[in-house]
Short mmCIF file of C-alpha atoms in Angstrom, two decimals:
data_model
loop_
_atom_site.label_atom_id
_atom_site.label_comp_id
_atom_site.label_asym_id
_atom_site.label_seq_id
_atom_site.Cartn_x
_atom_site.Cartn_y
_atom_site.Cartn_z
CA MET A 1 -0.04 0.00 -0.06
CA LEU A 2 2.69 2.49 1.09
CA LEU A 3 4.87 1.58 -2.00
CA GLU A 4 1.99 1.95 -4.11
CA THR A 5 1.00 5.41 -2.63
CA PHE A 6 4.89 6.55 -3.02
CA ALA A 7 4.65 5.27 -7.04
CA PHE A 8 1.32 7.22 -7.88
CA ALA A 9 2.75 10.36 -5.93
CA ALA A 10 6.01 10.04 -8.01
CA LEU A 11 4.07 9.72 -11.07
CA GLY A 12 1.66 12.73 -9.90
CA VAL A 13 5.05 14.73 -9.33
CA ALA A 14 6.48 13.92 -12.94
CA ILE A 15 3.00 15.03 -14.73
CA GLY A 16 2.77 17.98 -12.52
CA THR A 17 6.13 19.17 -13.14
CA PHE A 18 5.50 19.01 -17.10
CA ALA A 19 2.20 20.70 -16.37
CA GLY A 20 3.61 23.31 -14.24
CA VAL A 21 6.67 24.56 -16.63
CA MET A 22 4.37 24.30 -19.82
CA PRO A 23 2.79 27.78 -20.37
CA GLY A 24 -1.01 27.59 -20.69
CA MET A 25 -1.34 24.25 -19.24
CA HIS A 26 -3.64 23.68 -16.30
CA ILE A 27 -4.87 21.20 -13.93
CA ASN A 28 -8.25 21.49 -15.36
CA THR A 29 -6.83 20.67 -18.76
CA LEU A 30 -5.40 17.58 -17.56
CA VAL A 31 -8.47 16.30 -15.47
CA PRO A 32 -9.94 13.96 -18.27
CA MET A 33 -6.56 12.41 -18.70
CA LEU A 34 -5.89 11.91 -14.99
CA LEU A 35 -9.68 10.19 -14.44
CA SER A 36 -8.79 7.87 -17.55
CA LEU A 37 -5.42 7.03 -15.77
CA SER A 38 -7.17 6.56 -12.32
CA ALA A 39 -8.88 3.35 -13.91
CA PHE A 40 -5.39 1.65 -13.57
CA ALA A 41 -4.76 2.82 -10.20
CA GLY A 42 -6.24 -0.22 -8.41
CA SER A 43 -7.88 1.63 -5.74
CA PRO A 44 -9.73 4.86 -5.47
CA LEU A 45 -7.16 6.36 -2.68
CA ASN A 46 -4.32 5.61 -5.31
CA ALA A 47 -6.12 7.63 -8.12
CA ALA A 48 -6.91 10.59 -5.62
CA THR A 49 -3.05 10.43 -4.69
CA LEU A 50 -2.30 10.88 -8.22
CA ILE A 51 -4.51 13.71 -8.91
CA VAL A 52 -3.57 15.63 -5.46
CA SER A 53 0.01 15.04 -6.19
CA VAL A 54 -0.43 16.71 -9.91
CA SER A 55 -2.31 19.48 -8.55
CA ILE A 56 -0.02 20.46 -5.72
CA THR A 57 3.16 19.99 -7.98
CA GLU A 58 1.86 22.00 -10.54
CA MET A 59 0.84 24.81 -8.20
CA PHE A 60 4.63 25.17 -7.34
CA LEU A 61 6.08 24.74 -10.82
CA ASN A 62 4.00 27.22 -12.45
CA GLN A 63 5.72 29.81 -10.95
CA ILE A 64 8.72 28.99 -13.10
CA PRO A 65 7.40 30.13 -16.54
CA ALA A 66 5.72 33.00 -14.90
CA ILE A 67 8.99 34.38 -13.58
CA PHE A 68 11.56 33.36 -16.22
CA VAL A 69 9.57 33.71 -19.53
CA GLY A 70 6.64 35.91 -18.26
CA ALA A 71 4.08 33.31 -19.46
CA PRO A 72 1.50 33.44 -16.64
CA ASP A 73 -1.94 31.62 -16.17
CA ALA A 74 -4.83 33.15 -14.32
CA ASP A 75 -3.38 32.03 -10.87
CA THR A 76 0.14 33.22 -11.45
CA ALA A 77 -0.57 36.31 -13.39
CA MET A 78 0.43 38.54 -10.47
CA SER A 79 3.92 36.81 -10.12
CA VAL A 80 4.88 38.04 -13.33
CA LEU A 81 5.76 41.62 -12.42
CA PRO A 82 7.68 41.34 -9.17
CA GLY A 83 9.15 38.03 -10.65
CA HIS A 84 10.37 40.03 -13.70
CA ARG A 85 11.65 42.77 -11.39
CA LEU A 86 14.02 40.51 -9.47
CA LEU A 87 15.05 38.53 -12.79
CA SER A 88 16.21 41.89 -14.19
CA GLU A 89 18.17 42.57 -11.15
CA GLY A 90 19.90 39.05 -11.65
CA ARG A 91 17.77 37.61 -8.82
CA GLY A 92 15.54 35.14 -10.67
CA TYR A 93 16.44 32.26 -8.38
CA GLU A 94 15.69 34.45 -5.27
CA ALA A 95 12.18 35.09 -6.82
CA VAL A 96 11.57 31.38 -7.10
CA LYS A 97 12.72 30.65 -3.66
CA LEU A 98 10.28 33.27 -2.44
CA THR A 99 7.42 31.34 -3.97
CA VAL A 100 8.54 28.32 -2.54
CA ILE A 101 8.71 29.43 0.95
CA GLY A 102 5.31 31.21 0.44
CA GLY A 103 3.86 28.03 -0.85
CA LEU A 104 5.18 25.75 1.85
CA GLY A 105 4.49 28.19 4.56
CA SER A 106 0.87 29.06 3.43
CA LEU A 107 0.44 25.19 2.81
CA MET A 108 1.06 24.28 6.74
CA LEU A 109 -0.69 27.59 8.08
CA SER A 110 -3.79 27.15 5.71
CA LEU A 111 -4.27 23.39 7.26
CA VAL A 112 -4.36 24.78 10.72
CA PHE A 113 -6.63 27.97 9.67
CA ILE A 114 -9.15 25.37 8.08
CA ALA A 115 -8.90 22.94 11.00
CA ALA A 116 -9.38 25.68 13.46
CA GLY A 117 -12.18 27.41 11.51
CA ALA A 118 -14.01 24.60 9.78
CA GLY A 119 -17.50 25.67 11.44
CA THR A 120 -17.22 29.40 10.72
CA PHE A 121 -16.80 29.41 6.87
CA SER A 122 -20.53 29.23 5.99
CA PHE A 123 -21.00 32.03 8.33
CA LEU A 124 -18.10 34.04 7.07
CA TYR A 125 -19.37 33.53 3.52
CA GLU A 126 -22.84 34.79 4.40
CA LEU A 127 -21.45 37.58 6.31
CA SER A 128 -19.04 38.87 3.66
CA ARG A 129 -20.98 38.32 0.33
CA PRO A 130 -23.32 41.34 0.56
CA TYR A 131 -20.42 43.74 1.13
CA MET A 132 -17.96 42.44 -1.30
CA HIS A 133 -18.56 44.71 -4.17
CA PHE A 134 -18.05 47.63 -1.66
CA VAL A 135 -14.80 46.32 -0.54
CA ILE A 136 -13.55 45.85 -4.26
CA ALA A 137 -14.97 49.28 -5.03
CA ALA A 138 -12.94 50.70 -2.21
CA VAL A 139 -9.69 48.80 -3.46
CA VAL A 140 -10.23 50.17 -7.00
CA ALA A 141 -10.65 53.65 -5.46
CA PHE A 142 -7.41 53.07 -3.41
CA ILE A 143 -5.48 51.49 -6.42
CA ILE A 144 -6.15 54.74 -8.39
CA LEU A 145 -5.56 57.21 -5.53
CA SER A 146 -2.28 55.59 -4.64
CA GLU A 147 -0.58 56.65 -7.87
CA LYS A 148 -0.52 60.11 -6.00
CA GLU A 149 0.20 62.56 -8.94
CA PRO A 150 -3.36 63.75 -10.91
CA ARG A 151 -1.97 62.81 -14.31
CA LYS A 152 -1.05 59.31 -13.06
CA MET A 153 -4.31 59.11 -11.36
CA ALA A 154 -6.17 59.75 -14.60
CA SER A 155 -3.93 57.16 -16.55
CA ALA A 156 -4.51 54.56 -13.86
CA ALA A 157 -8.25 55.07 -14.05
CA LEU A 158 -7.93 54.77 -18.03
CA VAL A 159 -6.24 51.46 -17.87
CA LEU A 160 -8.68 50.20 -15.07
CA LEU A 161 -11.57 51.18 -17.33
CA LEU A 162 -10.13 49.66 -20.53
CA SER A 163 -9.13 46.36 -18.89
CA GLY A 164 -12.52 46.33 -17.10
CA MET A 165 -14.47 46.64 -20.35
CA LEU A 166 -12.23 43.90 -21.71
CA GLY A 167 -13.23 41.76 -18.89
CA VAL A 168 -16.97 42.38 -19.17
CA LEU A 169 -16.95 41.57 -22.74
CA VAL A 170 -14.87 38.50 -22.66
CA LEU A 171 -16.33 37.05 -19.28
CA ASN A 172 -19.92 37.64 -20.23
CA SER A 173 -20.24 36.42 -23.64
CA SER A 174 -19.61 33.64 -26.06
CA VAL A 175 -16.36 35.04 -27.70
CA LEU A 176 -14.39 32.48 -25.87
CA ARG A 177 -14.98 29.36 -24.15
CA GLN A 178 -15.42 30.28 -20.54
CA GLN A 179 -13.11 27.67 -19.37
CA ASP A 180 -10.26 28.97 -21.44
CA ALA A 181 -11.28 32.73 -21.25
CA LEU A 182 -8.51 34.05 -19.12
CA LEU A 183 -5.52 32.23 -20.88
CA PRO A 184 -5.39 34.87 -23.72
CA VAL A 185 -6.48 37.69 -21.36
CA PHE A 186 -3.69 37.01 -18.82
CA SER A 187 -1.12 35.89 -21.44
CA GLY A 188 -1.65 39.60 -23.22
CA LEU A 189 -1.86 41.82 -20.34
CA PHE A 190 0.89 40.46 -18.23
CA GLY A 191 2.99 38.31 -20.63
CA LEU A 192 3.20 39.67 -24.16
CA ALA A 193 2.81 43.12 -23.20
CA GLY A 194 5.93 42.98 -20.91
CA MET A 195 7.89 40.94 -23.46
CA ILE A 196 7.20 43.39 -26.37
CA VAL A 197 8.35 46.33 -24.15
CA SER A 198 11.75 44.40 -22.95
CA PHE A 199 12.32 43.19 -26.72
CA ASN A 200 12.77 46.73 -27.54
CA GLU A 201 14.41 47.89 -24.33
CA SER A 202 17.04 44.96 -23.45
CA SER A 203 19.45 43.16 -25.65
CA SER A 204 20.61 40.41 -23.14
CA ALA A 205 19.21 38.86 -19.71
CA PRO A 206 21.14 40.04 -16.59
CA PRO A 207 23.75 37.22 -15.18
CA GLN A 208 21.63 35.27 -12.69
CA SER A 209 22.77 34.58 -9.19
CA ASP A 210 21.69 31.18 -7.82
CA ASN A 211 23.75 31.39 -4.55
CA ASP A 212 21.65 29.44 -1.77
CA ALA A 213 23.91 31.01 1.01
CA GLU A 214 22.85 34.81 -0.11
CA ARG A 215 20.34 36.42 2.21
CA LEU A 216 16.97 36.98 0.96
CA GLY A 217 16.15 40.49 0.41
CA ILE A 218 13.18 40.62 2.77
CA PRO A 219 12.95 40.64 6.56
CA ARG A 220 11.74 37.28 8.21
CA MET A 221 8.86 39.21 9.63
CA ASP A 222 7.48 40.34 6.48
CA ILE A 223 7.77 36.60 5.06
CA ALA A 224 5.83 35.69 8.22
CA LYS A 225 3.24 38.53 7.38
CA SER A 226 3.01 37.51 3.87
CA ILE A 227 2.22 33.90 4.75
CA VAL A 228 -0.40 34.66 7.24
CA PHE A 229 -2.23 36.86 4.63
CA ALA A 230 -1.61 34.37 2.14
CA SER A 231 -3.39 31.64 3.97
CA PHE A 232 -6.10 33.55 4.99
CA ALA A 233 -6.63 34.95 1.49
CA GLY A 234 -6.24 31.53 -0.08
CA ILE A 235 -9.04 30.28 2.26
CA LEU A 236 -11.33 33.33 1.14
CA VAL A 237 -10.81 32.33 -2.47
CA GLY A 238 -11.93 28.94 -1.85
CA PHE A 239 -15.21 29.92 -0.34
CA LEU A 240 -16.15 33.14 -2.03
CA PRO A 241 -17.19 32.51 -5.67
CA ALA A 242 -15.87 34.79 -8.47
CA VAL A 243 -13.12 35.99 -6.37
CA GLY A 244 -9.89 34.53 -7.86
CA VAL A 245 -6.28 34.03 -6.78
CA SER A 246 -4.89 37.23 -8.62
CA GLU A 247 -7.84 39.34 -7.44
CA ALA A 248 -7.06 37.94 -3.86
CA ALA A 249 -3.47 38.93 -4.28
CA VAL A 250 -4.32 42.40 -5.39
CA LEU A 251 -6.76 42.90 -2.32
CA THR A 252 -4.33 41.64 0.18
CA GLN A 253 -1.76 44.08 -0.92
CA TYR A 254 -4.27 47.08 -0.53
CA LEU A 255 -5.72 45.62 2.81
CA GLY A 256 -2.36 45.81 4.86
CA GLY A 257 -0.56 42.77 3.05
CA PRO A 258 2.93 43.37 1.83
CA SER A 259 3.66 45.83 -0.92
CA THR A 260 7.23 45.03 -1.88
CA ALA A 261 7.72 42.83 -4.87
CA ARG A 262 9.38 40.16 -2.74
CA GLY A 263 6.50 40.06 -0.31
CA PHE A 264 3.86 39.97 -2.98
CA LEU A 265 5.77 36.90 -4.49
CA VAL A 266 5.37 34.92 -1.04
CA THR A 267 1.63 36.11 -0.90
CA THR A 268 0.65 35.14 -4.50
CA ALA A 269 2.38 31.46 -4.34
CA GLY A 270 1.00 31.12 -0.96
CA ILE A 271 -2.68 32.16 -1.83
CA ASN A 272 -2.53 29.39 -4.58
CA ILE A 273 -1.32 26.70 -2.51
CA ALA A 274 -3.79 27.70 0.35
CA ASN A 275 -6.61 27.76 -1.81
CA ASP A 276 -5.58 24.49 -3.26
CA ALA A 277 -5.68 22.92 0.22
CA PHE A 278 -8.97 24.36 1.04
CA SER A 279 -10.34 23.00 -2.04
CA LEU A 280 -9.48 19.55 -1.17
CA MET A 281 -10.69 20.01 2.58
CA SER A 282 -14.05 21.43 1.26
CA LEU A 283 -14.85 18.02 0.04
CA TYR A 284 -14.99 16.86 3.48
CA LEU A 285 -16.10 20.09 5.32
CA VAL A 286 -19.07 21.11 2.92
CA GLY A 287 -19.10 18.31 0.61
CA ASN A 288 -18.63 20.39 -2.36
CA PRO A 289 -15.68 20.49 -4.90
CA ARG A 290 -14.19 24.02 -5.28
CA SER A 291 -11.59 23.01 -8.08
CA GLY A 292 -11.10 20.82 -11.03
CA ALA A 293 -8.55 18.64 -9.03
CA SER A 294 -11.22 18.29 -6.28
CA VAL A 295 -14.11 17.51 -8.78
CA ALA A 296 -12.06 14.46 -9.97
CA VAL A 297 -11.26 13.26 -6.41
CA GLN A 298 -14.88 13.37 -5.53
CA LYS A 299 -15.79 11.43 -8.79
CA ILE A 300 -13.28 8.86 -7.90
CA ILE A 301 -14.05 8.67 -3.98
CA GLY A 302 -17.49 10.01 -3.76
CA GLU A 303 -17.97 11.08 -0.20
CA LEU A 304 -14.64 11.52 1.76
CA THR A 305 -14.30 10.08 5.06
CA LEU A 306 -12.07 11.78 7.98
CA TYR A 307 -9.37 9.03 7.14
CA ASP A 308 -9.43 9.84 3.34
CA VAL A 309 -8.90 13.63 4.23
CA VAL A 310 -5.97 12.88 6.60
CA PHE A 311 -4.30 10.47 4.07
CA LEU A 312 -4.80 13.19 1.29
CA VAL A 313 -3.46 15.96 3.21
CA GLY A 314 -0.52 13.65 4.35
CA VAL A 315 0.10 12.98 0.53
CA MET A 316 -0.09 16.70 -0.04
CA LEU A 317 2.60 17.64 2.66
CA ALA A 318 4.95 14.96 1.45
CA VAL A 319 4.58 15.98 -2.29
CA ALA A 320 4.88 19.57 -1.44
CA GLY A 321 8.33 18.89 -0.17
CA LEU A 322 9.21 16.99 -3.17
CA ALA A 323 7.51 19.79 -5.49
CA ALA A 324 9.54 22.65 -3.58
CA TRP A 325 12.86 20.82 -4.16
CA MET A 326 11.86 20.31 -7.73
CA THR A 327 11.07 24.06 -8.13
CA LEU A 328 14.15 25.05 -6.58
CA ARG A 329 16.15 22.75 -8.80
CA LEU A 330 14.76 24.15 -12.00
CA GLY A 331 14.89 27.65 -10.51
CA ARG A 332 18.64 26.93 -10.83
CA THR A 333 18.66 25.14 -14.00
CA VAL A 334 16.25 27.30 -16.22
CA PRO A 335 18.18 30.63 -16.06
CA LYS A 336 21.51 28.79 -17.03
CA LEU A 337 19.68 27.20 -20.11
CA LEU A 338 18.12 30.60 -20.86
CA ALA A 339 21.42 32.43 -20.67
CA ARG A 340 22.85 30.27 -23.41
CA VAL A 341 20.22 31.56 -25.78
CA HIS A 342 20.19 35.09 -27.36
CA TYR A 343 17.85 37.27 -25.35
CA LYS A 344 15.91 38.51 -28.32
CA THR A 345 15.80 35.26 -30.05
CA LEU A 346 14.51 33.82 -26.92
CA THR A 347 11.94 36.34 -26.37
CA SER A 348 10.77 36.14 -29.88
CA ALA A 349 10.52 32.33 -29.37
CA VAL A 350 8.36 32.65 -26.37
CA MET A 351 6.10 35.23 -27.84
CA LEU A 352 5.56 33.05 -30.79
CA PHE A 353 5.05 29.94 -28.42
CA ILE A 354 2.34 31.86 -26.31
CA THR A 355 0.55 33.05 -29.46
CA SER A 356 0.50 29.46 -30.78
CA ILE A 357 -0.83 27.99 -27.64
CA VAL A 358 -3.47 30.82 -27.57
CA PHE A 359 -4.57 30.08 -31.18
CA ALA A 360 -4.46 26.40 -30.58
CA ILE A 361 -6.62 26.65 -27.58
CA THR A 362 -8.96 29.36 -28.32
CA GLY A 363 -8.75 29.91 -32.03
CA ALA A 364 -8.87 33.26 -33.90
CA SER A 365 -11.20 35.08 -31.46
CA GLY A 366 -8.56 34.06 -28.63
CA LEU A 367 -5.83 35.92 -30.82
CA LEU A 368 -8.21 39.04 -31.00
CA VAL A 369 -8.33 38.95 -27.38
CA LEU A 370 -4.65 38.36 -26.95
CA PHE A 371 -3.83 41.51 -29.08
CA THR A 372 -6.39 43.68 -27.28
CA SER A 373 -4.88 42.64 -23.91
CA ALA A 374 -1.39 43.01 -25.09
CA SER A 375 -2.41 46.68 -26.45
CA ILE A 376 -3.84 47.55 -22.80
CA GLY A 377 -0.91 46.09 -21.24
CA MET A 378 1.63 48.15 -23.31
CA LEU A 379 -0.60 51.20 -22.78
CA CYS A 380 -0.28 50.78 -19.08
CA ASN A 381 3.62 50.39 -19.31
CA THR A 382 3.86 53.56 -21.86
CA LEU A 383 1.81 55.70 -19.45
CA GLY A 384 4.15 54.91 -16.76
CA VAL A 385 1.62 53.47 -14.11
CA ARG A 386 1.69 50.22 -12.29
CA ARG A 387 0.73 47.01 -14.33
CA SER A 388 -1.43 45.78 -11.51
CA HIS A 389 -4.22 48.23 -12.88
CA CYS A 390 -4.80 45.74 -15.48
CA MET A 391 -6.41 43.59 -12.94
CA GLY A 392 -9.25 45.65 -13.53
CA VAL A 393 -10.12 42.82 -16.16
CA LEU A 394 -11.22 40.76 -13.04
CA LEU A 395 -12.12 43.44 -10.43
CA VAL A 396 -14.74 45.24 -12.52
CA GLN A 397 -16.42 41.95 -13.47
CA THR A 398 -16.37 40.62 -9.87
CA MET A 399 -17.66 43.85 -8.52
CA MET A 400 -20.56 43.89 -10.93
CA PHE A 401 -21.16 39.92 -10.02
CA PHE A 402 -21.40 40.71 -6.37
CA ALA A 403 -23.58 43.98 -7.04
CA GLY A 404 -26.07 42.02 -9.04
CA LEU A 405 -25.56 44.12 -12.09
CA ASN A 406 -24.25 41.45 -14.59
CA PRO A 407 -27.69 40.81 -16.03
CA ILE A 408 -28.27 44.73 -16.57
CA ILE A 409 -25.11 45.24 -18.30
CA ILE A 410 -25.37 42.14 -20.32
CA SER A 411 -28.83 43.42 -21.59
CA ILE A 412 -27.73 46.91 -22.19
CA LEU A 413 -24.59 45.64 -24.34
CA ASN A 414 -26.80 42.98 -25.86
CA ILE A 415 -23.88 40.29 -25.92
CA GLN A 416 -25.52 37.08 -24.61
CA MET B 1 3.87 60.19 -26.91
CA LYS B 2 3.23 58.67 -30.13
CA PHE B 3 3.66 55.11 -28.69
CA VAL B 4 0.89 55.91 -25.99
CA TYR B 5 -1.48 57.10 -28.73
CA ALA B 6 -0.68 53.97 -30.63
CA CYS B 7 -1.40 51.62 -27.81
CA ALA B 8 -4.38 53.38 -26.69
CA ALA B 9 -5.56 53.20 -30.62
CA ALA B 10 -4.90 49.56 -30.76
CA SER B 11 -6.84 49.03 -27.39
CA LEU B 12 -9.86 50.78 -28.52
CA LEU B 13 -9.82 49.08 -31.99
CA GLY B 14 -9.48 45.56 -30.08
CA LEU B 15 -12.34 46.48 -27.90
CA ALA B 16 -14.62 47.34 -30.47
CA LEU B 17 -13.68 44.17 -32.37
CA VAL B 18 -14.23 42.11 -29.31
CA TYR B 19 -17.65 43.77 -28.75
CA VAL B 20 -18.54 42.89 -32.31
CA ALA B 21 -17.44 39.29 -31.86
CA ALA B 22 -19.30 39.19 -28.49
CA ARG B 23 -22.64 40.32 -30.19
CA SER B 24 -22.47 37.89 -33.04
CA MET B 25 -20.89 34.67 -31.88
CA GLN B 26 -22.87 31.60 -30.79
CA PRO B 27 -22.02 29.79 -27.49
CA ALA B 28 -20.70 26.29 -27.69
CA VAL B 29 -22.30 23.62 -25.39
CA THR B 30 -20.11 23.07 -22.10
CA PRO B 31 -20.47 19.58 -20.68
CA ILE B 32 -21.75 19.68 -17.05
CA ALA B 33 -18.70 18.36 -15.52
CA GLU B 34 -16.74 21.15 -16.91
CA ILE B 35 -18.99 23.90 -15.18
CA THR B 36 -16.88 24.33 -11.77
CA PHE B 37 -16.79 27.04 -9.42
CA ASP B 38 -14.29 28.92 -11.31
CA LEU B 39 -17.09 29.77 -13.63
CA VAL B 40 -19.27 31.18 -11.07
CA GLY B 41 -20.84 34.71 -12.60
CA ARG B 42 -19.97 33.56 -16.16
CA PRO B 43 -22.42 32.47 -19.07
CA VAL B 44 -22.65 28.93 -20.22
CA LEU B 45 -24.64 26.83 -22.46
CA THR B 46 -24.89 23.42 -21.43
CA SER B 47 -27.52 20.34 -21.83
CA GLY B 48 -28.58 17.29 -20.08
CA PHE B 49 -31.68 15.05 -19.32
CA ILE B 50 -34.00 16.25 -16.59
CA VAL B 51 -34.02 13.92 -13.67
CA LYS B 52 -35.94 15.71 -11.08
CA ARG B 53 -38.34 18.51 -11.20
CA THR B 54 -39.74 20.27 -8.24
CA ASN B 55 -42.55 22.89 -8.16
CA ASN B 56 -42.40 25.55 -5.38
CA VAL B 57 -45.26 26.97 -3.77
CA ASP B 58 -44.00 30.58 -4.77
CA GLY B 59 -44.16 29.58 -8.44
CA HIS B 60 -40.70 28.72 -9.00
CA ILE B 61 -39.47 25.37 -10.68
CA PHE B 62 -36.35 23.63 -9.57
CA LEU B 63 -34.80 21.25 -12.37
CA THR B 64 -32.07 18.90 -11.69
CA ILE B 65 -30.28 17.83 -15.23
CA GLU B 66 -27.79 15.28 -15.85
CA ASP B 67 -25.50 14.30 -18.77
CA SER B 68 -23.00 11.19 -18.72
CA ASP B 69 -20.78 12.67 -16.15
CA ALA B 70 -22.57 14.93 -13.66
CA THR B 71 -25.51 16.58 -12.68
CA LEU B 72 -26.62 20.52 -12.11
CA GLN B 73 -29.27 22.26 -10.59
CA VAL B 74 -31.45 24.53 -13.03
CA PRO B 75 -33.81 26.88 -10.96
CA LEU B 76 -36.56 28.64 -12.93
CA PHE B 77 -37.63 31.48 -10.93
CA ALA B 78 -41.38 32.65 -11.07
CA SER B 79 -40.66 35.66 -13.14
CA PHE B 80 -38.84 33.25 -15.78
CA VAL B 81 -41.89 30.82 -15.50
CA ASN B 82 -44.32 33.33 -16.20
CA ALA B 83 -42.47 34.72 -19.17
CA PHE B 84 -41.60 31.07 -20.31
CA GLU B 85 -45.54 30.36 -20.32
CA ALA B 86 -46.37 33.46 -22.04
CA GLY B 87 -44.09 32.56 -25.24
CA ASN B 88 -40.90 31.34 -26.19
CA SER B 89 -39.82 30.99 -29.87
CA GLN B 90 -40.15 27.10 -29.81
CA LYS B 91 -43.87 27.50 -28.36
CA ALA B 92 -42.74 25.10 -25.77
CA LYS B 93 -44.89 24.51 -22.66
CA LEU B 94 -44.06 23.92 -18.97
CA SER B 95 -45.62 20.47 -19.02
CA GLU B 96 -42.97 19.34 -21.47
CA LEU B 97 -40.37 19.98 -18.88
CA ARG B 98 -40.58 16.57 -17.17
CA LYS B 99 -38.34 13.61 -16.22
CA GLY B 100 -36.50 12.28 -18.93
CA SER B 101 -36.88 15.38 -21.28
CA LEU B 102 -33.60 16.54 -22.83
CA VAL B 103 -33.14 20.23 -22.57
CA GLU B 104 -30.57 22.95 -23.33
CA VAL B 105 -29.98 25.60 -20.93
CA GLN B 106 -28.07 29.14 -21.48
CA GLY B 107 -27.73 31.28 -18.38
CA THR B 108 -25.32 32.52 -15.67
CA VAL B 109 -23.37 30.01 -13.46
CA GLY B 110 -24.38 30.56 -9.73
CA GLU B 111 -23.91 28.88 -6.42
CA TYR B 112 -26.44 28.13 -3.95
CA ARG B 113 -25.72 26.51 -0.58
CA GLY B 114 -22.59 25.22 -2.03
CA ALA B 115 -24.13 23.58 -5.35
CA LEU B 116 -23.60 24.88 -8.68
CA GLN B 117 -26.50 26.11 -10.85
CA VAL B 118 -27.33 27.66 -13.91
CA VAL B 119 -29.99 30.39 -14.03
CA PRO B 120 -31.47 31.07 -17.41
CA ARG B 121 -32.91 34.70 -17.86
CA LYS B 122 -35.03 34.75 -20.95
CA PRO B 123 -37.64 32.34 -22.11
CA ASP B 124 -35.45 31.42 -25.17
CA ASP B 125 -32.38 30.38 -22.73
CA LEU B 126 -34.21 27.17 -21.88
CA ARG B 127 -34.98 24.89 -25.34
CA ILE B 128 -36.51 21.51 -24.93
CA LEU B 129 -34.35 19.22 -27.41
CA TYR B 130 -36.44 16.08 -26.77
CA ASP B 131 -39.60 15.58 -25.12
CA ARG B 132 -39.83 12.09 -23.49
#
């Protein structure tokens, strides 16, 4: 039994590593394949071990393409900017290390939070839901005002408005399959836009340091604070529908969370992992799956017992250790490989790859959305305001959802 | 400054084209199993056989539909029920919404008490593909 568990966990780590480093690949894309593989697993718990291992490994590894090639998915979009900043300072490995610290810390702390607050989630959900649009509206106002200068505030408002309009159009219509809608949006806003700008500005990637003995450029207290915020926000994402990882990362930044690039990397990675842990636990706590992976686990096991949960949490913790090691290893290897390639050639290849992936998954309308998102991302850059304003693409849509305005806007625009 | 104008023009042109596409494109059918919590608040088109129908005293009708892999709740609120009864393009009747009928539903993904649901808005958002 133990040997079988190790074998399926190892297979899960291998598949999760591949899915994590491949831009555009997500656990939800793999679920049908994993379900078909589970037929050969022998027992439901073996199959669940495989799925949980793929899911948790992918969460750690998907920071690699976000940081080194600027190719994010919906969950890692907010890692691209601080990741790229550290990369341009030759500190790409430190960026990876911070995401690993955030992931491991938040996994453990969120499990404690979940165990301690299991009975209060429904109450918190009912309590917070009627006020969520006010919270988001306040955050949007604060984001604009934080630019301080009137010209920059106007620019920030313009970017928020344009990205918000894009979100409303894409996320409320049939332009794209909703399961894939965020791929071209985030690849354009945060990936392609940055690459086009850096392609024009830089001719080579700076040499990267991978010395483990070097101190992290963030105080321990700030790391601890980021992990606490991430653990709480990850659970919030789990039980609050329509609030995604990237929005939660922006919200925490403006609600007292860390505002430095390093702190933000710890937080974003932590939210991802805490959300994944909560998704699995919610199967037992509230009997409903909250993610693609937990849907698959529910299909295989049905109703989870306490024993199943404890077993899968054990798998999750063990695999997280292995995935963290793998992420750090690749965090050292990938920059060395990338350094061998001419920077402009590499950037061109990645841009071509992202465009091809978007076209393969979402077709011609995906390319149109990619072009529009990249234009908004570049506008943000040329106006000299923070790229996080592009998160208007989700914030406006989420605010409308909680305010109950979606049907009205859809009717006015006549897009459904 | 020229680059700012170029980016702004490209953004506006892109948004205009996305809007035109949004108005003209027909949705593709999403299998029920692919409707997850990530899609709450988003529009989907799905289909399945009615496996349960409950009539509420307030005039609401609650359908449970199922495809080969999963089940989904489809609440038809009283306002929708009245509009559906008053007329839809296929002249379907409420009595045809019975166990075994195959229906296609277009609506917004929602969540109620931890369960996912798709809520249609207009009478034409619910189509009966096969009446048992």
